[in-house]
Amino acid sequence: MKTIKTEILGADVAGYDRAAAILAAGGLVSFPTETVYGLGADARDDQAVARIYAAKGRPSFNPLIVHLSATDAVAEYVDMTPQARKLADAFWPGALTLVLPIKADAKVSKLVTAGLQSLAVRVPDHPVAAQVLSSFGGPIAAPSANPSGRISPTTAAHVRAGLDGRIDGIVDGGACGVGVESTIVSCVGAPTLLRAGGIPVDAIEACLGTALLRDEDPAAPAAPGQLASHYAPTGQVRLNAPYAEAHETYLGFGAGDAALNLSPSGDLIEAAANLFAMLHELDALGAKHIAVGPIPNHDLGQAINDRLRRAAAPRD
Ligand code: TXA
Ligand code: MG
């Protein structure tokens, strides 16, 4: 991966303006929230979101949390169920992430949801995060700002140690107060705890007046990434195909003829940006048999291949 200059930005008007300009240009900016530092990108921009995965070196497309400035803004993207509304009123802004059904017309990159029909949303409780969100004026997708497999950063120095040269900027807003990630509750079905975190489970259960289901509960929805094929096209998928047979629709990578091409120039960031949209497009085309060209297994290629292996896995 090419090294870029990582600007250290102040928690002041000049810093927020610069952060907003970088985000608007499709770049990556780390900023503090009350839990941990996030690695932000414009959640509507496929290429910008793909860069998050590239910078973190994530070997798979785990879906990302979209950060918004207020509960009103959240309601543009997801269906606020009555239980979600209760939790939002009680805990936002704050260290609670809600997973909710995504609206059909929500303008969010499919790479953010990793192709799921749900979206994780949160209104952070930190003045710097709030200023970055309002200066930018749009949804910011942000995982914790650590390289994949490393611990979450709670200072700008931690972020720099892990991601210097891989991201465009870091807004230095001091140490994070909470220090652990947000609690994640899915309200897609019965409220289910997906991750313990900054807001105690007891407080959430007291607010709802019922116990949360746990992930391991047989009645709970399966966590993403756990499933072999949580999003797969309807058609059968054959991988590492140098060319398509007559009955197959070809999803190519690099130069050559293909019905759809993840990146004619062989760029892995572009391919990641196109992946989920093209899997959906194959469905729209009614493709029954899909052949996918070989994709190099380095950098973002690892995450792309992980996703494609799931798409090709046998299904019930
Ligand atoms: O405190 C936090 O939550 C921090 C700050 C930056 O906001 N962010 C954070 O993001 O911890 P990350 O990417 O490290 O963890 C997000 C978690 C992942 O485990 C992911 O699987 C889950 O949220 N997630 C995201 N979207 C989901 C969805 N639609 N359904 C279920 N889980 C989802
Ligand atoms: Mg993380």
Short mmCIF file of C-alpha atoms and ligand atoms in Angstrom, two decimals:
data_model
loop_
_atom_site.label_atom_id
_atom_site.label_comp_id
_atom_site.label_asym_id
_atom_site.label_seq_id
_atom_site.Cartn_x
_atom_site.Cartn_y
_atom_site.Cartn_z
CA MET A 1 0.00 0.00 0.00
CA LYS A 2 1.19 3.51 -0.92
CA THR A 3 2.15 5.71 2.02
CA ILE A 4 0.26 9.00 2.30
CA LYS A 5 0.84 11.96 4.56
CA THR A 6 -1.31 11.76 7.67
CA GLU A 7 -2.23 15.29 8.81
CA ILE A 8 -2.64 15.87 12.54
CA LEU A 9 -5.59 18.25 12.91
CA GLY A 10 -6.50 20.37 15.91
CA ALA A 11 -9.85 20.18 17.69
CA ASP A 12 -10.69 23.70 16.48
CA VAL A 13 -12.59 25.31 13.60
CA ALA A 14 -9.65 24.99 11.19
CA GLY A 15 -9.29 21.29 12.10
CA TYR A 16 -13.01 20.55 11.66
CA ASP A 17 -13.10 22.36 8.30
CA ARG A 18 -10.08 20.42 7.07
CA ALA A 19 -11.57 17.11 8.32
CA ALA A 20 -14.83 17.89 6.51
CA ALA A 21 -12.95 18.76 3.30
CA ILE A 22 -10.97 15.50 3.43
CA LEU A 23 -14.16 13.48 3.99
CA ALA A 24 -15.96 15.30 1.15
CA ALA A 25 -13.06 14.41 -1.16
CA GLY A 26 -13.43 10.71 -0.33
CA GLY A 27 -10.57 10.58 2.19
CA LEU A 28 -10.21 9.01 5.64
CA VAL A 29 -10.17 10.96 8.90
CA SER A 30 -9.87 9.54 12.40
CA PHE A 31 -11.68 11.42 15.16
CA PRO A 32 -12.45 10.80 18.81
CA THR A 33 -15.82 9.63 20.10
CA GLU A 34 -16.66 9.07 23.75
CA THR A 35 -15.86 5.35 23.32
CA VAL A 36 -12.78 5.02 21.09
CA TYR A 37 -11.30 6.81 18.06
CA GLY A 38 -13.20 6.06 14.87
CA LEU A 39 -11.82 5.88 11.33
CA GLY A 40 -14.33 7.89 9.33
CA ALA A 41 -15.31 8.03 5.67
CA ASP A 42 -18.34 9.37 3.79
CA ALA A 43 -20.84 6.51 4.24
CA ARG A 44 -22.37 7.29 0.80
CA ASP A 45 -19.09 6.91 -1.10
CA ASP A 46 -18.25 3.32 -2.14
CA GLN A 47 -14.58 4.06 -2.82
CA ALA A 48 -14.11 5.96 0.44
CA VAL A 49 -15.64 3.08 2.41
CA ALA A 50 -13.45 0.60 0.53
CA ARG A 51 -10.43 2.64 1.66
CA ILE A 52 -11.42 2.04 5.30
CA TYR A 53 -11.05 -1.70 4.80
CA ALA A 54 -7.78 -1.19 2.92
CA ALA A 55 -6.32 1.05 5.65
CA LYS A 56 -7.30 -1.36 8.43
CA GLY A 57 -6.12 -4.38 6.47
CA ARG A 58 -9.37 -6.10 7.38
CA PRO A 59 -9.46 -9.61 5.93
CA SER A 60 -13.26 -9.54 5.61
CA PHE A 61 -16.07 -7.03 5.12
CA ASN A 62 -17.49 -6.66 8.60
CA PRO A 63 -20.39 -4.17 8.38
CA LEU A 64 -19.69 -0.68 9.73
CA ILE A 65 -21.48 1.71 12.10
CA VAL A 66 -22.88 4.91 10.56
CA HIS A 67 -22.43 7.95 12.82
CA LEU A 68 -24.96 10.75 12.64
CA SER A 69 -25.41 14.07 14.41
CA ALA A 70 -28.93 13.55 15.78
CA THR A 71 -31.79 11.05 16.12
CA ASP A 72 -33.77 12.98 13.48
CA ALA A 73 -31.01 12.36 10.94
CA VAL A 74 -30.94 8.66 11.86
CA ALA A 75 -34.61 8.27 10.94
CA GLU A 76 -33.74 9.11 7.30
CA TYR A 77 -31.73 5.90 7.03
CA VAL A 78 -33.50 3.27 9.15
CA ASP A 79 -36.96 2.38 10.42
CA MET A 80 -37.04 3.46 14.06
CA THR A 81 -39.05 0.71 15.76
CA PRO A 82 -40.89 1.69 18.98
CA GLN A 83 -38.25 -0.06 21.08
CA ALA A 84 -35.44 1.64 19.19
CA ARG A 85 -37.08 5.00 19.79
CA LYS A 86 -37.21 4.32 23.52
CA LEU A 87 -33.51 3.43 23.56
CA ALA A 88 -32.55 6.40 21.39
CA ASP A 89 -34.47 8.80 23.64
CA ALA A 90 -32.78 7.35 26.71
CA PHE A 91 -29.20 6.88 25.51
CA TRP A 92 -28.44 9.15 22.52
CA PRO A 93 -26.13 10.85 22.16
CA GLY A 94 -24.17 8.02 23.72
CA ALA A 95 -22.30 4.73 23.60
CA LEU A 96 -25.17 2.69 22.16
CA THR A 97 -25.32 1.39 18.59
CA LEU A 98 -28.69 0.27 17.24
CA VAL A 99 -29.03 -2.20 14.38
CA LEU A 100 -32.26 -1.48 12.50
CA PRO A 101 -33.94 -2.29 9.19
CA ILE A 102 -32.38 -0.07 6.52
CA LYS A 103 -34.75 2.05 4.44
CA ALA A 104 -34.96 1.00 0.81
CA ASP A 105 -33.95 4.46 -0.40
CA ALA A 106 -31.21 5.06 2.21
CA LYS A 107 -28.20 6.62 0.48
CA VAL A 108 -25.54 4.44 2.07
CA SER A 109 -22.83 2.44 0.30
CA LYS A 110 -23.62 -1.28 0.18
CA LEU A 111 -20.11 -1.84 1.47
CA VAL A 112 -21.18 -0.23 4.78
CA THR A 113 -23.83 -2.89 5.40
CA ALA A 114 -21.78 -5.63 3.70
CA GLY A 115 -24.94 -6.30 1.71
CA LEU A 116 -27.20 -6.80 4.78
CA GLN A 117 -30.74 -5.40 4.97
CA SER A 118 -29.94 -3.81 8.33
CA LEU A 119 -27.83 -0.80 9.29
CA ALA A 120 -25.94 -0.05 12.51
CA VAL A 121 -26.37 3.59 13.60
CA ARG A 122 -25.17 5.71 16.47
CA VAL A 123 -25.18 9.34 17.64
CA PRO A 124 -21.88 9.79 19.48
CA ASP A 125 -21.60 11.86 22.63
CA HIS A 126 -18.35 13.75 22.09
CA PRO A 127 -17.94 17.42 21.20
CA VAL A 128 -15.25 16.72 18.59
CA ALA A 129 -17.26 13.95 16.90
CA ALA A 130 -20.29 16.26 16.93
CA GLN A 131 -18.29 19.08 15.32
CA VAL A 132 -16.81 16.82 12.65
CA LEU A 133 -20.31 15.48 11.86
CA SER A 134 -21.86 18.93 11.63
CA SER A 135 -18.99 20.42 9.58
CA PHE A 136 -19.20 17.50 7.15
CA GLY A 137 -23.01 17.48 7.15
CA GLY A 138 -23.48 13.83 6.17
CA PRO A 139 -23.34 10.26 7.46
CA ILE A 140 -19.88 9.04 8.54
CA ALA A 141 -19.08 5.32 8.49
CA ALA A 142 -16.48 4.58 11.14
CA PRO A 143 -15.05 1.42 12.64
CA SER A 144 -12.56 1.71 15.46
CA ALA A 145 -9.35 3.30 14.11
CA ASN A 146 -7.01 0.35 14.64
CA PRO A 147 -5.34 -1.99 12.18
CA SER A 148 -7.31 -5.24 11.95
CA GLY A 149 -6.65 -7.54 14.89
CA ARG A 150 -5.17 -4.81 17.12
CA ILE A 151 -6.77 -3.12 20.10
CA SER A 152 -9.03 -0.10 19.71
CA PRO A 153 -7.31 3.30 20.06
CA THR A 154 -8.30 5.77 22.78
CA THR A 155 -5.78 8.54 21.96
CA ALA A 156 -4.60 10.21 18.75
CA ALA A 157 -1.13 8.77 19.44
CA HIS A 158 -2.57 5.22 19.38
CA VAL A 159 -4.21 5.96 16.03
CA ARG A 160 -0.97 7.36 14.66
CA ALA A 161 1.02 4.36 15.86
CA GLY A 162 -1.30 2.00 14.00
CA LEU A 163 -2.34 3.93 10.89
CA ASP A 164 0.25 6.65 10.15
CA GLY A 165 0.78 6.83 6.40
CA ARG A 166 -2.43 4.91 5.68
CA ILE A 167 -5.05 7.60 6.41
CA ASP A 168 -5.41 11.28 5.48
CA GLY A 169 -5.94 12.86 8.87
CA ILE A 170 -6.41 12.50 12.62
CA VAL A 171 -8.32 15.06 14.67
CA ASP A 172 -6.55 15.13 18.02
CA GLY A 173 -9.25 15.56 20.63
CA GLY A 174 -7.42 14.04 23.60
CA ALA A 175 -8.21 10.76 25.33
CA CYS A 176 -11.61 9.08 25.00
CA GLY A 177 -13.60 8.98 28.23
CA VAL A 178 -15.37 5.62 27.97
CA GLY A 179 -12.49 3.66 26.47
CA VAL A 180 -14.51 0.64 25.33
CA GLU A 181 -16.66 0.41 22.21
CA SER A 182 -20.39 1.05 22.15
CA THR A 183 -22.93 -1.53 23.26
CA ILE A 184 -24.66 -2.94 20.16
CA VAL A 185 -28.35 -3.88 20.28
CA SER A 186 -30.25 -5.21 17.28
CA CYS A 187 -33.88 -4.11 17.11
CA VAL A 188 -34.51 -5.85 13.80
CA GLY A 189 -36.52 -8.52 15.64
CA ALA A 190 -36.79 -8.96 19.40
CA PRO A 191 -34.10 -6.72 20.95
CA THR A 192 -30.85 -8.68 21.02
CA LEU A 193 -27.47 -7.86 22.53
CA LEU A 194 -24.81 -8.18 19.82
CA ARG A 195 -21.91 -6.67 21.78
CA ALA A 196 -21.49 -5.55 25.37
CA GLY A 197 -19.94 -2.08 25.63
CA GLY A 198 -20.10 1.42 27.04
CA ILE A 199 -23.76 1.40 28.10
CA PRO A 200 -24.48 -1.30 30.70
CA VAL A 201 -26.90 -4.04 29.63
CA ASP A 202 -28.88 -3.58 32.88
CA ALA A 203 -29.63 0.04 31.97
CA ILE A 204 -30.86 -1.02 28.53
CA GLU A 205 -33.05 -3.78 29.94
CA ALA A 206 -34.48 -1.40 32.55
CA CYS A 207 -35.34 1.10 29.81
CA LEU A 208 -37.07 -1.55 27.67
CA GLY A 209 -38.69 -3.33 30.60
CA THR A 210 -37.61 -6.69 29.16
CA ALA A 211 -34.47 -8.82 29.03
CA LEU A 212 -32.36 -8.65 25.87
CA LEU A 213 -31.90 -11.83 23.89
CA ARG A 214 -28.25 -12.90 23.66
CA ASP A 215 -26.49 -13.74 20.46
CA GLU A 216 -26.18 -17.40 21.44
CA ASP A 217 -29.94 -17.61 22.08
CA PRO A 218 -31.54 -19.92 19.48
CA ALA A 219 -34.28 -17.29 18.97
CA ALA A 220 -31.74 -14.53 18.26
CA PRO A 221 -30.84 -13.50 14.72
CA ALA A 222 -27.42 -14.78 13.61
CA ALA A 223 -24.60 -12.24 13.77
CA PRO A 224 -23.23 -11.11 10.42
CA GLY A 225 -20.00 -12.66 9.29
CA GLN A 226 -20.87 -15.83 11.22
CA LEU A 227 -23.10 -17.01 8.44
CA ALA A 228 -21.53 -18.78 5.51
CA SER A 229 -23.69 -16.84 3.07
CA HIS A 230 -25.38 -13.89 4.77
CA TYR A 231 -25.68 -12.20 1.47
CA ALA A 232 -25.34 -14.25 -1.63
CA PRO A 233 -26.85 -13.78 -5.07
CA THR A 234 -29.64 -16.17 -6.03
CA GLY A 235 -27.54 -17.77 -8.75
CA GLN A 236 -24.88 -20.43 -8.19
CA VAL A 237 -21.41 -18.95 -7.89
CA ARG A 238 -18.21 -20.52 -9.31
CA LEU A 239 -14.93 -18.90 -8.24
CA ASN A 240 -11.50 -18.46 -9.84
CA ALA A 241 -12.94 -18.90 -13.30
CA PRO A 242 -10.57 -17.62 -16.01
CA TYR A 243 -13.59 -17.44 -18.35
CA ALA A 244 -17.33 -18.19 -18.27
CA GLU A 245 -19.00 -21.24 -19.80
CA ALA A 246 -21.84 -20.55 -22.26
CA HIS A 247 -24.55 -20.85 -19.58
CA GLU A 248 -22.76 -18.59 -17.07
CA THR A 249 -22.76 -14.84 -16.44
CA TYR A 250 -19.22 -13.56 -15.97
CA LEU A 251 -18.18 -11.25 -13.15
CA GLY A 252 -14.71 -10.19 -14.22
CA PHE A 253 -11.72 -8.48 -12.69
CA GLY A 254 -9.07 -6.80 -14.85
CA ALA A 255 -8.88 -6.59 -18.63
CA GLY A 256 -11.12 -8.79 -20.77
CA ASP A 257 -14.76 -9.30 -21.72
CA ALA A 258 -17.25 -9.66 -18.88
CA ALA A 259 -20.97 -9.04 -18.31
CA LEU A 260 -19.96 -7.09 -15.21
CA ASN A 261 -16.44 -6.07 -14.26
CA LEU A 262 -15.37 -5.35 -10.68
CA SER A 263 -12.46 -3.27 -11.95
CA PRO A 264 -11.38 -3.30 -15.60
CA SER A 265 -8.04 -1.77 -14.57
CA GLY A 266 -7.44 -4.40 -11.86
CA ASP A 267 -7.71 -1.96 -8.92
CA LEU A 268 -8.66 -3.76 -5.68
CA ILE A 269 -10.13 -0.66 -4.01
CA GLU A 270 -12.41 -0.09 -7.02
CA ALA A 271 -13.33 -3.79 -7.01
CA ALA A 272 -14.28 -3.68 -3.32
CA ALA A 273 -16.32 -0.54 -3.93
CA ASN A 274 -18.28 -2.34 -6.67
CA LEU A 275 -18.59 -5.78 -5.08
CA PHE A 276 -21.94 -5.66 -3.26
CA ALA A 277 -23.65 -3.50 -5.85
CA MET A 278 -22.60 -5.98 -8.57
CA LEU A 279 -23.75 -9.02 -6.56
CA HIS A 280 -27.15 -7.30 -6.37
CA GLU A 281 -26.99 -6.50 -10.08
CA LEU A 282 -26.41 -10.18 -10.90
CA ASP A 283 -29.71 -10.89 -9.14
CA ALA A 284 -31.42 -8.10 -11.06
CA LEU A 285 -30.09 -9.64 -14.28
CA GLY A 286 -31.60 -12.99 -13.24
CA ALA A 287 -28.22 -14.74 -13.50
CA LYS A 288 -28.66 -18.43 -12.56
CA HIS A 289 -25.02 -19.39 -12.94
CA ILE A 290 -22.26 -16.94 -12.13
CA ALA A 291 -18.57 -17.35 -12.86
CA VAL A 292 -16.18 -15.01 -11.07
CA GLY A 293 -12.72 -14.24 -12.40
CA PRO A 294 -9.62 -14.81 -10.25
CA ILE A 295 -8.88 -11.99 -7.82
CA PRO A 296 -5.39 -11.58 -6.36
CA ASN A 297 -5.37 -12.52 -2.69
CA HIS A 298 -3.48 -9.53 -1.29
CA ASP A 299 -4.61 -6.22 0.27
CA LEU A 300 -8.37 -5.80 -0.23
CA GLY A 301 -8.36 -8.93 -2.41
CA GLN A 302 -8.44 -11.00 0.79
CA ALA A 303 -11.70 -9.42 1.94
CA ILE A 304 -13.19 -9.66 -1.54
CA ASN A 305 -12.27 -13.34 -1.78
CA ASP A 306 -13.63 -14.00 1.73
CA ARG A 307 -16.98 -12.47 0.68
CA LEU A 308 -17.04 -14.38 -2.60
CA ARG A 309 -16.27 -17.69 -0.85
CA ARG A 310 -19.31 -17.06 1.36
CA ALA A 311 -21.40 -16.23 -1.70
CA ALA A 312 -20.28 -19.51 -3.30
CA ALA A 313 -20.78 -21.63 -0.14
CA PRO A 314 -23.47 -24.32 -0.25
CA ARG A 315 -26.82 -23.07 1.07
CA ASP A 316 -29.80 -24.70 2.74
O1 TXA B 1 -17.82 2.61 19.94
C1 TXA B 1 -17.91 2.17 18.80
O2 TXA B 1 -18.88 1.47 18.43
C2 TXA B 1 -16.79 2.52 17.82
C3 TXA B 1 -16.83 4.01 17.58
C4 TXA B 1 -15.84 4.47 16.56
O3 TXA B 1 -18.13 4.41 17.23
N1 TXA B 1 -16.92 1.79 16.59
C5 TXA B 1 -16.70 0.44 16.50
O4 TXA B 1 -16.84 -0.07 15.22
O5 TXA B 1 -16.42 -0.25 17.45
P1 TXA B 1 -16.32 -1.53 14.77
O6 TXA B 1 -16.41 -1.56 13.27
O7 TXA B 1 -14.99 -1.79 15.33
O8 TXA B 1 -17.41 -2.49 15.32
C6 TXA B 1 -18.69 -2.48 14.74
C7 TXA B 1 -19.43 -3.74 15.04
C8 TXA B 1 -18.89 -4.92 14.28
O9 TXA B 1 -18.70 -6.00 15.16
C9 TXA B 1 -19.99 -5.24 13.28
O10 TXA B 1 -20.09 -6.60 13.01
C10 TXA B 1 -21.24 -4.71 13.98
O11 TXA B 1 -20.78 -3.55 14.61
N2 TXA B 1 -22.26 -4.34 13.00
C11 TXA B 1 -22.22 -3.32 12.12
N3 TXA B 1 -23.30 -3.33 11.32
C12 TXA B 1 -24.06 -4.37 11.70
C13 TXA B 1 -25.31 -4.91 11.28
N4 TXA B 1 -25.99 -4.37 10.25
N5 TXA B 1 -25.78 -5.99 11.92
C14 TXA B 1 -25.09 -6.52 12.97
N6 TXA B 1 -23.90 -6.07 13.41
C15 TXA B 1 -23.39 -5.02 12.79
MG MG B 2 -13.25 -2.59 16.13
#
